[in-house]
Short mmCIF file of C-alpha atoms and ligand atoms in Angstrom, two decimals:
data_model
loop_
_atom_site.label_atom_id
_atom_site.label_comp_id
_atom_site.label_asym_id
_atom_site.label_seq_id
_atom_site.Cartn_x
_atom_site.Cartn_y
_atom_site.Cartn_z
CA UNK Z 1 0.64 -31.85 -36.69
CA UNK Z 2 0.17 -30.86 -40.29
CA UNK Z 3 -1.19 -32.81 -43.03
CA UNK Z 4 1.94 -35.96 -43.06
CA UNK Z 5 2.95 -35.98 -47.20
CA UNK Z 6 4.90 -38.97 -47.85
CA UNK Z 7 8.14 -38.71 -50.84
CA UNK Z 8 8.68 -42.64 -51.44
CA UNK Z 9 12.62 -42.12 -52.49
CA UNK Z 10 13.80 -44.30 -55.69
CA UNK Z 11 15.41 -46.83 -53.42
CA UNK Z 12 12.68 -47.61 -50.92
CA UNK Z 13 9.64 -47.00 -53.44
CA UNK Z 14 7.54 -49.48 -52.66
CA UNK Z 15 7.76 -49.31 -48.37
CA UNK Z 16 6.78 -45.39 -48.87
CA UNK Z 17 3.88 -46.37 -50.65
CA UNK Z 18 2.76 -48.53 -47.88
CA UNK Z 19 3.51 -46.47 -45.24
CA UNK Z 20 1.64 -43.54 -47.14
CA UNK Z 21 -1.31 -46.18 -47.85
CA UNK Z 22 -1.21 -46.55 -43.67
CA UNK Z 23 -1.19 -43.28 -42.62
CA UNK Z 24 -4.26 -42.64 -45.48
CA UNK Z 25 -2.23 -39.66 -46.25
CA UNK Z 26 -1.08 -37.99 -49.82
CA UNK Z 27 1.95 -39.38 -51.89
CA UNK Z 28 4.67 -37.07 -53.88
CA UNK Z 29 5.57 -38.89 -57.16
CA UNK Z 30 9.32 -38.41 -57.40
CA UNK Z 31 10.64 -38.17 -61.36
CA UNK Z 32 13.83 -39.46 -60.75
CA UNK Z 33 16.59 -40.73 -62.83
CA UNK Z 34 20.53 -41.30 -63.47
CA UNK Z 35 22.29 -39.37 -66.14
CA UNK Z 36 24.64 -41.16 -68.56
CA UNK Z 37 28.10 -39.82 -66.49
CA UNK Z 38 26.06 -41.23 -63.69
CA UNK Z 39 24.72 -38.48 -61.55
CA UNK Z 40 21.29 -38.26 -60.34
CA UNK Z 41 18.16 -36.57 -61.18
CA UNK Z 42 15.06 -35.71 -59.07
CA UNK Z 43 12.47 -33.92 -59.65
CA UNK Z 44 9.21 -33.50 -56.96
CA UNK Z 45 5.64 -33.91 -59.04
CA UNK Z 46 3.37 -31.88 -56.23
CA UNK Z 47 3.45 -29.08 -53.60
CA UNK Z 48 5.09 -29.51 -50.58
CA UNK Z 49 4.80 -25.77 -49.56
CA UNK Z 50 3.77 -25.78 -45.65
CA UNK Z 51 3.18 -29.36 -44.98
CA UNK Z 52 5.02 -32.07 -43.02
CA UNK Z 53 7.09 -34.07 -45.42
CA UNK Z 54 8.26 -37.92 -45.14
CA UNK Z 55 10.93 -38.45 -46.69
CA UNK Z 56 11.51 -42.24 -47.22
CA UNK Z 57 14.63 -43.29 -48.61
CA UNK Z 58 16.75 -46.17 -47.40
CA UNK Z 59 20.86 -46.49 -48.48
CA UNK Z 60 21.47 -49.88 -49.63
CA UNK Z 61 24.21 -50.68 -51.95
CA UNK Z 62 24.97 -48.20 -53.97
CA UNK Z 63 25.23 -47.21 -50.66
CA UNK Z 64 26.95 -43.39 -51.72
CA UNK Z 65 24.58 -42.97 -54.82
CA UNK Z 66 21.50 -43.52 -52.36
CA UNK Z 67 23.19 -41.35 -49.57
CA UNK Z 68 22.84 -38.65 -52.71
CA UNK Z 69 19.87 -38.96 -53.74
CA UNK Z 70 18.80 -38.97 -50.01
CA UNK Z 71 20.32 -35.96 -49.52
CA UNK Z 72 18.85 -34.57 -52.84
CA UNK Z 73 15.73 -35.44 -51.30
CA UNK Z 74 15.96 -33.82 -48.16
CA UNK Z 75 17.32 -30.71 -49.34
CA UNK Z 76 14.43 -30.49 -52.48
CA UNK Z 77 11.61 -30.64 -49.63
CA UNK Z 78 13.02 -27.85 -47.38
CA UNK Z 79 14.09 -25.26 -50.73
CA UNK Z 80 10.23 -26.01 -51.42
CA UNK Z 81 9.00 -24.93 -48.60
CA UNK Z 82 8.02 -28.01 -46.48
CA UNK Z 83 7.73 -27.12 -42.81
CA UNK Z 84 8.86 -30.07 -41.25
CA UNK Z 85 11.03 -32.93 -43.07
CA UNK Z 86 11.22 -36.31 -41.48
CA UNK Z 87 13.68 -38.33 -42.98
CA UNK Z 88 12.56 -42.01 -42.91
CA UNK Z 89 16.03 -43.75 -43.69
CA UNK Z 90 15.26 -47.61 -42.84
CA UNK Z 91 18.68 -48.85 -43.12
CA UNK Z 92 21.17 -46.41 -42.09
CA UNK Z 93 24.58 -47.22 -44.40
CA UNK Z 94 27.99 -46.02 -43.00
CA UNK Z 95 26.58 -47.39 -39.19
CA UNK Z 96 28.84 -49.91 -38.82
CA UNK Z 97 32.18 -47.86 -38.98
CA UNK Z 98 30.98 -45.93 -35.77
CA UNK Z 99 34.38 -45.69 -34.07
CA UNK Z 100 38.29 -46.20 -34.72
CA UNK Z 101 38.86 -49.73 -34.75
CA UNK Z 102 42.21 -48.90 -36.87
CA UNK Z 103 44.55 -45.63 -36.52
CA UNK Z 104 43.83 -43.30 -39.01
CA UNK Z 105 40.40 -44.65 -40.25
CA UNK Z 106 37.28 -42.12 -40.62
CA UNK Z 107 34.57 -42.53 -38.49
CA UNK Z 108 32.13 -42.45 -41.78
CA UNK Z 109 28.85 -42.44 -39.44
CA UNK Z 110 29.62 -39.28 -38.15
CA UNK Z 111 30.16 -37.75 -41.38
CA UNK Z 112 26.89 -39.10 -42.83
CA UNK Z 113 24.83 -37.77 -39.94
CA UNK Z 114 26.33 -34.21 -40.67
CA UNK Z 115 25.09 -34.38 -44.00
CA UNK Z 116 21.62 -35.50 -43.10
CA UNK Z 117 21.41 -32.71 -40.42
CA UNK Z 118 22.81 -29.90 -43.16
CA UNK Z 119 20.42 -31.28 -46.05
CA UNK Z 120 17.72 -30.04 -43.46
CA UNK Z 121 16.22 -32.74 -41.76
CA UNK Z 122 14.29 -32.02 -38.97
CA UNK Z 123 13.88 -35.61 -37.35
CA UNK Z 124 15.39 -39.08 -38.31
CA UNK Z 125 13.76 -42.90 -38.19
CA UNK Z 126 16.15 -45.09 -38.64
CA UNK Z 127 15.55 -49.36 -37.55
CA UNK Z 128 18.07 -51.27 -35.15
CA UNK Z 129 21.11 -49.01 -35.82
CA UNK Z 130 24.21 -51.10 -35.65
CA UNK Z 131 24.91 -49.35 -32.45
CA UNK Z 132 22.31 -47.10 -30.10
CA UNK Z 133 25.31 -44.98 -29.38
CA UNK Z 134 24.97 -43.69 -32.68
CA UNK Z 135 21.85 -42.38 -32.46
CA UNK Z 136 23.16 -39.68 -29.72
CA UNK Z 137 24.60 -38.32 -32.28
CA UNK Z 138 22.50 -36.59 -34.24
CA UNK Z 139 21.75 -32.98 -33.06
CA UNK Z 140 17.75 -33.12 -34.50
CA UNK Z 141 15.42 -35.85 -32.59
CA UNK Z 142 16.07 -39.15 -34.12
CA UNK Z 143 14.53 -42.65 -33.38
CA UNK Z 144 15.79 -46.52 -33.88
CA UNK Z 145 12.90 -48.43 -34.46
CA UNK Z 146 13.12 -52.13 -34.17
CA UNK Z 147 11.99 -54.56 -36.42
CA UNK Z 148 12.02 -57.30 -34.49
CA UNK Z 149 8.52 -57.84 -33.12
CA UNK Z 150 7.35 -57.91 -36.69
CA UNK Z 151 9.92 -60.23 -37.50
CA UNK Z 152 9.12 -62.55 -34.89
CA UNK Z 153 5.42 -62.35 -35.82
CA UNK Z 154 6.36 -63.75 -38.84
CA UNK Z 155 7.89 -66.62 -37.22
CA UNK Z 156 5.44 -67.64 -35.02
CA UNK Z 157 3.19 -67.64 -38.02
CA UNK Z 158 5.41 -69.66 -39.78
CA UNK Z 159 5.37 -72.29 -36.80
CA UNK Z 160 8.52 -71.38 -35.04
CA UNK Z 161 6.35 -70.50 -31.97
CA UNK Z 162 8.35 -71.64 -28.78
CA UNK Z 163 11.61 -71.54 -30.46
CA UNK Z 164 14.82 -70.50 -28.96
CA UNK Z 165 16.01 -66.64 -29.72
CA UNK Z 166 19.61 -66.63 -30.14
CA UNK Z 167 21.83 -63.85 -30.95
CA UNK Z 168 25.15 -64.10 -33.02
CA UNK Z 169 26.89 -62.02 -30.70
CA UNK Z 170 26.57 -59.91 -27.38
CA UNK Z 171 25.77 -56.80 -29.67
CA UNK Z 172 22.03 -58.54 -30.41
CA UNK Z 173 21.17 -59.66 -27.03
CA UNK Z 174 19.32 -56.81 -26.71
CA UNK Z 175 17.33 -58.00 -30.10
CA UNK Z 176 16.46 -61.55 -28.76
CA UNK Z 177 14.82 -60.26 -25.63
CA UNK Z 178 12.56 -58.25 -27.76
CA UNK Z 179 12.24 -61.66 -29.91
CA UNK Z 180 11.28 -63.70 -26.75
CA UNK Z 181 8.48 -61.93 -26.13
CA UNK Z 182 6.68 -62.60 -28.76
CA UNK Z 183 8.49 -66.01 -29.36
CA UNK Z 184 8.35 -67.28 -25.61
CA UNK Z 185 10.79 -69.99 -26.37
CA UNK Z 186 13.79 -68.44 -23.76
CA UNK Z 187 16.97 -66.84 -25.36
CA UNK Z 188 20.74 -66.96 -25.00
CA UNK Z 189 23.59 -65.86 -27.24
CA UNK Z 190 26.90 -66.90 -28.95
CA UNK Z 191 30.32 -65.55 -28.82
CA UNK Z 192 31.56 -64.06 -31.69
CA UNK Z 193 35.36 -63.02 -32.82
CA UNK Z 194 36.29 -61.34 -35.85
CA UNK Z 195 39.68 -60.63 -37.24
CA UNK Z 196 39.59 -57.03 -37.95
CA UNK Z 197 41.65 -57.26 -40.87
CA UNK Z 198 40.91 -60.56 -42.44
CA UNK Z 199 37.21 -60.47 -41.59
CA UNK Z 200 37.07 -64.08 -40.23
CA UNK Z 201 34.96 -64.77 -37.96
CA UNK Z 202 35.63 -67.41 -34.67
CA UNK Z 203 32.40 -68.46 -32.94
CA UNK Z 204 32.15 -70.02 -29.36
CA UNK Z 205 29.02 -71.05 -27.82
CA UNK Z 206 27.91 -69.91 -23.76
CA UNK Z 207 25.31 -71.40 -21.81
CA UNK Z 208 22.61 -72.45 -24.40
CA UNK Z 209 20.71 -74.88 -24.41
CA UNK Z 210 19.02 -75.74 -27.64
CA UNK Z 211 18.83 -79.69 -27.41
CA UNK Z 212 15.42 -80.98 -29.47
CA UNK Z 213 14.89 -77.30 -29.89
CA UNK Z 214 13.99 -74.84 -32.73
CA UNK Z 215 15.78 -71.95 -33.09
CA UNK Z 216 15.88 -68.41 -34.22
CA UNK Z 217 18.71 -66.17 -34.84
CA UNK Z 218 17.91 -62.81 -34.72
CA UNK Z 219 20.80 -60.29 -36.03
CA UNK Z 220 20.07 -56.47 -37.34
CA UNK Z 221 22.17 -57.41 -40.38
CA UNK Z 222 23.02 -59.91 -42.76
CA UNK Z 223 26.20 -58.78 -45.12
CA UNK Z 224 28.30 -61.21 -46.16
CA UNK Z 225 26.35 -64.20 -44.37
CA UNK Z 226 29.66 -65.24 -42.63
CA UNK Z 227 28.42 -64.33 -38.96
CA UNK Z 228 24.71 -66.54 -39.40
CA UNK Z 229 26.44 -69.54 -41.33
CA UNK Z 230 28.70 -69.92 -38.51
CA UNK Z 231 25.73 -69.61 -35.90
CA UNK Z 232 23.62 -71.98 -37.79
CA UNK Z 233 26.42 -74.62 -38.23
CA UNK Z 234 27.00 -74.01 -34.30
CA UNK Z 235 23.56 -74.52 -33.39
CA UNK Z 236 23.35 -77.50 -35.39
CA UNK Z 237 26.45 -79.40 -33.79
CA UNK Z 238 24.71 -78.33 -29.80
CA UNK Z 239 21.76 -80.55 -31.68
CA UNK Z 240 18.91 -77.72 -32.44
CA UNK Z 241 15.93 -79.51 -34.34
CA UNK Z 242 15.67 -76.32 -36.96
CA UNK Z 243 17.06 -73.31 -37.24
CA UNK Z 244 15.85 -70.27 -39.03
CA UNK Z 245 17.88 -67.29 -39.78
CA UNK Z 246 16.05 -63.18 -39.78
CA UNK Z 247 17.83 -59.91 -39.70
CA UNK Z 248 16.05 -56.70 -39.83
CA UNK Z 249 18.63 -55.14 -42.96
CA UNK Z 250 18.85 -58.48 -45.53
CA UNK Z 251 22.15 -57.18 -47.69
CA UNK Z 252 22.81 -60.58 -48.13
CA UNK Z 253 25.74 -59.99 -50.30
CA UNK Z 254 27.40 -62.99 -52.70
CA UNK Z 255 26.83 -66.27 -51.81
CA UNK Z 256 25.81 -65.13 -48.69
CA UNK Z 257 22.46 -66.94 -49.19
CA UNK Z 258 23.98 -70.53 -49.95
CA UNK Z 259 26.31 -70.25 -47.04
CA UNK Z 260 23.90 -70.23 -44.56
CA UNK Z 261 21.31 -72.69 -46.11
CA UNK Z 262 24.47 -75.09 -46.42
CA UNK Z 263 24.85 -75.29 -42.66
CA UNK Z 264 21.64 -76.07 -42.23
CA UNK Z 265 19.44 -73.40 -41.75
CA UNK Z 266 15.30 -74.04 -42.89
CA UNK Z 267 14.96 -70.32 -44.42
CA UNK Z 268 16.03 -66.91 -43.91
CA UNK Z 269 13.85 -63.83 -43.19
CA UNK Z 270 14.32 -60.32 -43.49
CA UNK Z 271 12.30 -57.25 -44.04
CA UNK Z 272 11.60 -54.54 -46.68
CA UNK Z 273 14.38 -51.55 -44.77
CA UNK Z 274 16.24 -53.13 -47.71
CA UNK Z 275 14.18 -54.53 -50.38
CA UNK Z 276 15.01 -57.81 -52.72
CA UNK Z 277 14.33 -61.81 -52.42
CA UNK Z 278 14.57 -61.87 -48.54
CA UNK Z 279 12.19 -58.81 -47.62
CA UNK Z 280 8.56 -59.89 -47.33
CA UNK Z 281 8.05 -58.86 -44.18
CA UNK Z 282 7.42 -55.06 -44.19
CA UNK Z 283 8.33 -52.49 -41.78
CA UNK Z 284 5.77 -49.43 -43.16
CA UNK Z 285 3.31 -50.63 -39.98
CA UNK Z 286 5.77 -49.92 -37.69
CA UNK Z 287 7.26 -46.75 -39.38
CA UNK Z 288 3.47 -45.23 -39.97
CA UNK Z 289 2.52 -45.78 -36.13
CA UNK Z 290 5.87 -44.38 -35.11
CA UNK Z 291 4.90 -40.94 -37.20
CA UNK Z 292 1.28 -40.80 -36.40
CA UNK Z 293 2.46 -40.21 -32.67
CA UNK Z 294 4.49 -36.83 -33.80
CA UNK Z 295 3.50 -34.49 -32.23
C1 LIG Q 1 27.97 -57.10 -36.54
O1 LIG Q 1 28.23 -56.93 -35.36
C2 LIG Q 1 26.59 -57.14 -37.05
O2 LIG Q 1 25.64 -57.14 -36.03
C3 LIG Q 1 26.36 -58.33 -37.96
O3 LIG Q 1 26.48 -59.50 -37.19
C4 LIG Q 1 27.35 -58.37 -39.07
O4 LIG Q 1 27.51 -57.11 -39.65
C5 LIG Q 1 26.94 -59.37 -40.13
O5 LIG Q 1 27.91 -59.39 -41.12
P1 LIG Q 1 28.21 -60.70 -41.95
O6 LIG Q 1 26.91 -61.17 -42.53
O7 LIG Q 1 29.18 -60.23 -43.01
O8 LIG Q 1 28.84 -61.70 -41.04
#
């Protein structure tokens, strides 16, 4: 592999820093800024003629605005010259509308991956994708990370060794089994049922036993903080001693944050895919061993 040179996009500045400061490898300053009507501006400060080039950019809200200036970046590297770009997006927007759930609605996922793929990347890193299906996709080689050993770390540290995993929904089963291995507490999961039109969510527990217990719920997102309140408050009422709340992608939208501490939960823990208040545990470890395996 050539030399790896790192582009830290404006929206995940800090993580490409630290991945960069991982791999030991160079960093290209990005001038970047948004003109008064609104569009963006970037602007690469180095050569990226011949080399390998990570671009890490992640699309939080303003989701379409970051989805630009991803594609900006993307597109910047390759006119340059770079011989390889690697688009590092740690929290994939759009993922969630990955089918028709409603006639006549756009499957935006699709559409984002086309632009990715014709603003010339030539692999993707994404972490826990809404849906693995998704990742199939893509035409280029693209990888879902997961987040959730490093999450979990965290939690041990924080003394929620031996708790239980739980996950919100069938969808993160597969994220609590990752949990429990670090955890070692067992791990079960909750029912969930949303109204596709009103949003509201209906939550039923399964076999579970959390009696005495700590907790954990482990979900790959937190949006409006509807789907963890109603876990929390659930977990509560089966008599769980304390529950704690992570996601990989911390949106954590409104009051998102008061909802779920009202029901009971000790904290809530996310990770730096989308930084802000709930993100101090950082992914860049994960993402910079991930690369340093490219072939
Ligand atoms: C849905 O299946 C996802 O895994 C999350 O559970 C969901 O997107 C979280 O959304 P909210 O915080 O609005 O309930």
């Amino acid at each position: 592999m050539e030399a790896l040179l790192v582009i830290p996009g404006p929206a995940s500045r800090e993580l490409g820093l630290r991945v960069a400061r991982h791999l030991k490898c160079e960093v290209i300053d990005v001038a970047f800024k948004v003109f008064p009507d609104g569009e963006s501006y970037i602007r690469f400060n180095g050569d990226v003629r011949g080399s390998d080039v990570v671009v890490v950019q992640s699309t939080p809200p303003p989701q379409d605005s970051n989805l630009i200036r991803l594609f900006l970046l993307l597109d910047n590297a390759k006119r340059l010259g770079a011989k390889r770009v690697i688009a590092v997006v740690p929290y994939l927007a759009y993922s969630r509308q990955d089918k028709i759930f409603l006639e006549g609605e756009a499957v935006s996922i699709n559409t984002i991956i086309k632009l990715i793929e014709a603003s010339g990347a030539d692999y993707l890193y994404t972490f826990n994708i809404h849906s693995i299906d998704i990742m199939k996709r893509f035409t280029i080689p693209a990888y879902n990370l997961s987040a959730i050993p490093v999450l979990a770390e965290r939690l041990k540290y924080l003394g929620f060794s031996k708790a239980v995993s739980v996950a919100p929904d069938k969808g993160a089963v597969k994220l609590v089994e990752e949990a429990d291995k670090v955890l070692n507490g067992g791990y079960g999961w909750l029912e969930k049922h949303r109204d596709r039109v009103t949003g509201e969510i209906r939550m039923e527990a399964k076999e579970i036993d959390v009696k005495g217990k700590d907790a954990v719920v482990f979900d790959d997102i937190i949006s409006t903080g509807g789907t963890m309140a109603e876990a929390v408050k659930i977990l509560k009422e089966l008599g769980a001693r304390r529950v704690y709340v992570a996601c990989t992608h911390p949106l954590m939208l409104g009051n998102s944050e008061s909802k779920i501490l009202n029901n009971g939960a000790e904290g809530i823990l996310g990770t730096d895919t989308i930084p802000g208040k709930f993100s101090s545990v950082s992914v860049a470890k994960v993402i910079a061993e991930s690369l340093s395996k490219l072939g």
